[in-house]
Amino acid sequence: MDTNNIKWEELSFDYIKTDKRYIARWKDGKWDNGSLVEDNKIAISEASTGLHYGQQCFEGLKAYRTKEDKIQLFRPDRNSSRLNDSCRRVLMPEVPEEMFIDACKQVIKANERFVPPYGTGATLYLRPFVIGVGDNLGVKPAPEFLFIIFCVPVGPYFKGGMAPVNFMLSDYDRAAPAGTGAAKVGGNYAGSMMPHQVAVDRGFADCIYLDPTTHTKIEEVGAANFFGITKDNKFVTPSSASILPSITKYSLLHVAKEYLGMETEERDCLVDNLDEFVEAGACGTAAVITPIGGIEVKGSLHVFHSETEVGPVTKKLYDTLTGIQFGEVEGPEGWIVLVD
Ligand SMILES: Cc1ncc(COP(=O)(O)O)c(C=O)c1O
C-alpha cells in the first residue's frame, strides 16, 4: 500500500493491513522471544479456547506523531496492566510490562510509514491481544497462548470537529455484578452488538448501560466511560466493579484536578438525577471525549449543555488531554513514552 495516497484526516476506524505485526507464543510455561511477521493471518487449532469459550482479551492504544516529528505512546503501562488484569480474569498468562511496551515499539517502528503526520488528528492505533490456542475440548484453559499486536492508522473520530450526540438507555445489561465487565474480554463486546444496533436503528449514536443490580445508575456509554460536570464545576464519574476502568477516564480525572483545578468525584450517577450535570460526555481512546447532547429517559430527551454545541469544560478537558497526547502540552511524569 502506498501511504502517499492516504488521506489521513479522512480515515475512519477501519482495518488496513500494515507492514508488520508482532507475535509471541506461550508454551510450556513461558513466552518465546516474539518476532515481527508480515502475514496477517494466524493458523490456529479449530479447538482453540479463544474460538469457543472466549478465552481471550485485548487492548487498544495509540501512537502519536508530534510537531517535532517524534512518535510517542500515551500511558502504555496502563494498557499493559489492564491487559494483565484481563488475562488473570480468564486464566491466561500475563505479558510482562517490559515485553508489552517493547512489542508496541517494535510494531510502531516497523510500520513507521503508517504513523500519520502531525496536524492531521490521525493516529496509529495499536491492537494488542492474547488468545488461547491449541487442541482442547473441555471448558478449561488452553495449552498455548498467542500475544499479538497489530496496528492500523485511524483518522480523527470527529471529522468536522467535535460535536455532541444523543444516547438512549439500554434495557440490556453489558455486564453482571461480579462478572467480567471490568475486563476487556471479547464476550463483553459480542453481547453489546445487538443493543448497539437497537440504539442506532432508533436514531441514537449508541446506548447507555445501567448498573446490572438496580438499573438506576449509569455505568458505560457504549464502549466508553461516562462523566458529568456538575453545576458547581465538579468532574463526576461512576464508580462500579462492572465498568471497564478507562485509561482516558483516569487521565481526565487527573487533568480536571491538576490542570483545570476542578474537584473530582467517583461515585454513583443516578439516571433520576441527571439534572445535577450541566455537561456530560463519554470518554475512551477512540474519540477521547464524545460530548453527550442528550439522553433519552422515559420517552423524553434529557439535554445537558446543548444538542449542537460542545460545553466549555468538556472542550477544555479535550484540548488539554489531546494536547498532552500530541506533545503540545507537558504531561505528568511517566505518561508519555517516546518511541526511539
Ligand atoms: C467498554 C469500554 N469502556 C470504556 C473504554 C474506554 O477505555 P480507554 O479509555 O482505556 O480506551 C473502552 C475502550 O477501551 C471500552 O471498551
XYZ file of C-alpha atoms and ligand atoms in Angstrom:
356
model
C 0.000 0.000 0.000
C 1.317 3.430 -0.950
C 0.980 5.671 2.101
C 1.422 8.791 -0.060
C -2.157 8.333 -1.245
C -3.670 8.060 2.235
C -5.936 10.960 3.166
C -5.116 10.783 6.871
C -7.819 13.216 8.020
C -10.496 11.163 6.284
C -9.502 7.760 7.651
C -12.164 6.103 9.739
C -11.825 3.253 12.222
C -11.421 0.558 9.581
C -8.899 -2.224 9.135
C -5.935 -1.558 6.872
C -3.215 -4.165 6.542
C 0.016 -2.533 7.636
C 3.504 -3.931 7.018
C 4.369 -5.924 10.144
C 2.799 -7.293 13.307
C 4.344 -8.784 16.468
C 3.590 -12.307 17.572
C 4.763 -14.259 20.618
C 3.739 -17.737 21.748
C 3.354 -19.023 25.304
C 4.099 -22.710 25.627
C 5.340 -24.946 28.447
C 5.005 -22.163 30.967
C 6.815 -19.357 29.175
C 6.676 -16.793 26.367
C 9.100 -17.161 23.478
C 11.087 -14.148 22.274
C 8.393 -12.955 19.874
C 9.040 -11.628 16.385
C 7.694 -9.359 13.670
C 5.933 -11.076 10.792
C 4.380 -9.957 7.530
C 1.482 -12.403 7.372
C -1.717 -11.002 8.910
C -3.324 -14.438 9.162
C -2.838 -16.842 12.048
C -3.349 -20.580 11.746
C -4.804 -21.951 14.987
C -6.455 -25.217 16.029
C -10.175 -25.458 15.372
C -10.451 -26.433 19.043
C -8.839 -23.231 20.401
C -10.469 -21.943 23.604
C -10.356 -18.438 22.151
C -12.815 -19.531 19.459
C -15.289 -21.467 21.617
C -15.095 -20.200 25.167
C -13.994 -16.627 24.639
C -10.650 -17.172 26.341
C -9.045 -14.031 25.024
C -8.677 -10.355 25.829
C -7.472 -7.269 24.020
C -6.301 -3.689 24.380
C -6.393 -0.503 22.336
C -3.871 2.335 22.476
C -2.457 4.904 20.095
C 0.872 6.240 18.879
C 1.003 9.976 18.144
C 3.347 11.958 15.894
C 4.392 15.258 17.461
C 5.184 18.636 15.880
C 8.897 17.807 16.308
C 8.261 14.626 14.295
C 8.774 12.346 17.270
C 6.489 9.376 17.846
C 5.064 8.809 21.298
C 2.810 6.436 23.189
C 0.326 7.582 25.815
C 0.429 5.641 29.117
C 1.217 2.208 27.622
C 1.974 0.944 31.143
C -1.740 1.332 31.930
C -2.747 -0.762 28.932
C -0.181 -3.328 29.981
C -1.564 -3.601 33.495
C -5.175 -3.700 32.274
C -4.270 -6.440 29.786
C -2.800 -8.423 32.657
C -5.899 -7.822 34.802
C -7.977 -9.208 31.921
C -5.584 -12.165 31.470
C -5.911 -13.092 35.140
C -9.720 -12.903 34.937
C -9.859 -15.521 32.153
C -6.914 -17.614 33.360
C -4.375 -16.655 30.732
C -0.665 -15.990 31.306
C 0.296 -12.355 31.909
C 2.532 -10.476 29.487
C 5.394 -8.748 31.348
C 5.162 -4.931 31.056
C 8.614 -4.674 29.512
C 7.701 -7.202 26.825
C 4.413 -5.388 26.146
C 5.963 -1.941 25.721
C 8.902 -3.272 23.735
C 6.486 -5.094 21.383
C 4.449 -1.866 20.922
C 7.637 -0.016 19.982
C 8.739 -2.743 17.576
C 5.386 -2.647 15.789
C 5.396 1.156 15.541
C 8.952 1.264 14.197
C 8.258 -1.487 11.671
C 5.209 0.446 10.440
C 6.580 3.957 10.808
C 5.323 4.993 7.380
C 1.782 4.415 8.668
C 2.132 6.789 11.639
C 0.001 9.737 10.467
C 1.590 13.180 10.109
C 1.239 15.702 12.936
C -1.647 18.094 12.462
C -3.978 15.633 10.760
C -5.539 14.496 14.044
C -4.953 10.928 12.862
C -3.025 8.373 14.929
C -1.648 4.857 14.731
C -3.989 2.571 16.670
C -2.370 -0.484 18.263
C -4.411 -3.577 18.978
C -2.640 -5.960 21.374
C -4.432 -9.203 22.206
C -3.927 -12.529 23.942
C -5.798 -15.606 22.791
C -5.972 -19.216 23.976
C -4.983 -21.622 21.180
C -4.194 -25.310 20.703
C -6.145 -28.564 20.773
C -8.669 -28.557 23.605
C -12.264 -29.626 24.037
C -13.450 -29.059 27.612
C -14.013 -25.707 29.285
C -10.511 -25.244 30.674
C -7.522 -23.014 29.920
C -5.774 -23.530 26.590
C -2.438 -25.356 26.394
C -0.887 -22.464 24.442
C -1.456 -18.730 24.018
C -0.573 -16.124 21.433
C 0.199 -12.480 22.215
C -0.151 -10.384 19.094
C -0.015 -6.665 18.343
C -1.092 -5.254 15.008
C -1.583 -1.628 14.094
C -3.849 0.426 11.842
C -3.779 4.163 11.093
C -7.064 5.753 12.165
C -8.471 9.186 11.459
C -9.725 11.717 13.985
C -13.028 10.482 15.427
C -14.879 13.702 14.661
C -14.260 14.769 11.074
C -15.845 18.211 11.141
C -14.801 18.959 14.733
C -16.198 17.668 17.995
C -19.996 17.554 18.136
C -22.495 16.228 20.689
C -24.535 13.092 20.022
C -27.547 11.553 21.749
C -27.890 8.257 23.591
C -30.704 6.028 24.806
C -30.794 3.834 27.891
C -30.482 0.130 27.139
C -32.786 -2.491 28.605
C -29.911 -4.946 28.259
C -27.043 -5.368 30.706
C -23.483 -5.163 29.494
C -22.054 -6.971 32.490
C -23.076 -8.968 35.558
C -22.460 -7.516 39.051
C -19.445 -9.739 39.688
C -18.899 -10.795 36.081
C -16.324 -9.767 33.501
C -17.352 -6.116 32.979
C -14.060 -4.792 34.337
C -12.045 -6.981 31.953
C -11.501 -6.194 28.296
C -12.647 -9.593 27.040
C -14.328 -10.186 23.709
C -17.517 -11.664 25.152
C -18.477 -8.281 26.609
C -18.395 -6.830 23.101
C -20.280 -9.676 21.395
C -23.101 -9.027 23.858
C -23.081 -5.302 23.093
C -23.574 -5.530 19.322
C -27.324 -6.106 19.411
C -28.149 -3.362 21.971
C -25.938 -1.015 19.924
C -27.893 -1.854 16.777
C -31.196 -1.267 18.575
C -29.965 2.212 19.554
C -28.707 3.026 16.048
C -31.979 1.846 14.489
C -33.777 4.279 16.787
C -31.556 7.157 15.655
C -29.141 7.285 18.616
C -25.349 7.141 18.491
C -25.295 4.238 20.959
C -26.859 3.046 24.194
C -26.037 3.658 27.830
C -25.804 0.644 30.131
C -27.111 0.948 33.664
C -25.799 -0.958 36.678
C -26.908 -4.589 36.424
C -28.195 -4.784 40.017
C -30.636 -1.867 40.294
C -30.795 -0.351 36.804
C -30.723 3.117 38.342
C -27.092 4.191 37.825
C -25.129 4.966 34.669
C -22.293 2.515 34.025
C -20.989 2.724 30.460
C -21.785 4.753 27.358
C -21.461 2.150 24.602
C -17.782 1.195 24.767
C -16.761 4.282 26.726
C -16.961 5.568 30.309
C -19.344 8.324 31.437
C -18.558 11.649 33.085
C -20.655 14.631 34.043
C -19.805 18.191 35.071
C -21.929 19.466 37.949
C -23.363 22.975 38.317
C -20.594 23.736 40.825
C -17.917 22.559 38.375
C -17.104 19.084 39.732
C -15.940 16.318 37.413
C -18.019 13.276 38.364
C -17.681 9.756 37.001
C -19.341 6.498 38.086
C -17.641 4.002 40.308
C -18.561 0.333 39.929
C -16.846 -3.048 39.787
C -18.522 -3.867 36.467
C -17.222 -0.864 34.480
C -14.100 -1.184 32.326
C -11.520 1.097 34.007
C -10.936 3.570 31.181
C -7.423 4.950 30.898
C -8.873 8.085 29.294
C -11.252 8.490 32.258
C -8.466 8.249 34.838
C -6.396 10.646 32.757
C -9.311 13.115 32.615
C -9.771 12.833 36.390
C -6.149 13.912 36.753
C -6.397 16.660 34.115
C -9.587 18.031 35.713
C -7.953 18.190 39.130
C -4.361 19.119 38.389
C -4.649 21.159 35.178
C -8.121 22.723 35.464
C -8.290 22.978 39.268
C -11.625 21.179 39.479
C -12.906 18.941 42.226
C -13.395 15.351 41.155
C -15.607 12.546 42.426
C -16.006 8.866 41.575
C -19.498 7.955 42.740
C -22.934 6.881 41.617
C -24.511 8.821 38.738
C -28.241 8.275 39.106
C -30.345 8.327 35.996
C -33.080 10.061 38.019
C -30.683 12.863 38.910
C -29.246 13.900 35.542
C -30.251 17.484 36.364
C -27.154 17.734 38.543
C -24.990 17.825 35.386
C -24.608 20.840 33.125
C -22.333 18.936 30.738
C -21.798 15.238 30.099
C -19.543 13.130 27.941
C -18.293 9.674 27.063
C -14.557 9.023 27.182
C -12.258 6.435 25.655
C -9.192 6.014 23.477
C -11.150 6.102 20.193
C -12.713 9.585 20.462
C -11.007 10.813 23.684
C -14.299 12.608 24.509
C -17.690 12.296 22.847
C -19.878 15.105 24.177
C -23.322 13.855 25.165
C -26.043 16.121 23.788
C -28.886 14.310 25.494
C -30.015 11.000 26.945
C -33.477 9.639 26.325
C -35.067 8.857 29.687
C -38.634 7.554 29.921
C -39.510 8.702 26.424
C -38.092 12.234 26.529
C -34.638 13.569 25.768
C -32.754 14.981 28.752
C -30.430 17.585 27.217
C -27.302 18.640 29.122
C -25.428 21.648 27.710
C -26.802 21.615 24.171
C -27.635 19.169 21.400
C -25.392 21.021 18.972
C -22.720 22.911 20.957
C -19.848 21.463 22.986
C -19.782 22.642 26.610
C -16.837 24.822 27.723
C -15.490 22.406 30.355
C -15.736 19.424 28.003
C -13.806 21.424 25.403
C -11.073 22.370 27.888
C -10.713 18.785 29.083
C -10.481 17.574 25.485
C -7.964 20.209 24.414
C -5.729 19.595 27.408
C -5.710 15.805 27.130
C -5.211 15.725 23.351
C -2.548 18.421 23.822
C -0.659 16.042 26.128
C -1.117 13.119 23.743
C 0.246 15.049 20.744
C 3.078 16.597 22.764
C 1.743 20.176 22.750
C 1.105 20.276 26.493
C 3.521 18.857 29.038
C 2.073 15.680 30.539
C 2.512 14.361 34.075
C 5.646 12.337 34.664
C 5.558 8.921 33.031
C 2.524 9.485 30.813
C 4.474 9.863 27.577
C 6.762 7.131 26.280
C 8.906 8.065 23.307
C 9.385 5.527 20.556
C 13.032 5.855 19.600
C -16.362 -0.976 27.445
C -15.343 0.109 27.386
N -15.412 1.098 28.284
C -14.509 2.109 28.286
C -13.500 2.164 27.348
C -12.529 3.286 27.373
O -11.288 2.845 27.845
P -9.958 3.574 27.406
O -10.088 4.985 27.836
O -8.886 2.868 28.166
O -9.848 3.420 25.944
C -13.394 1.152 26.388
C -12.316 1.169 25.381
O -11.266 0.629 25.631
C -14.332 0.100 26.408
O -14.255 -0.883 25.501
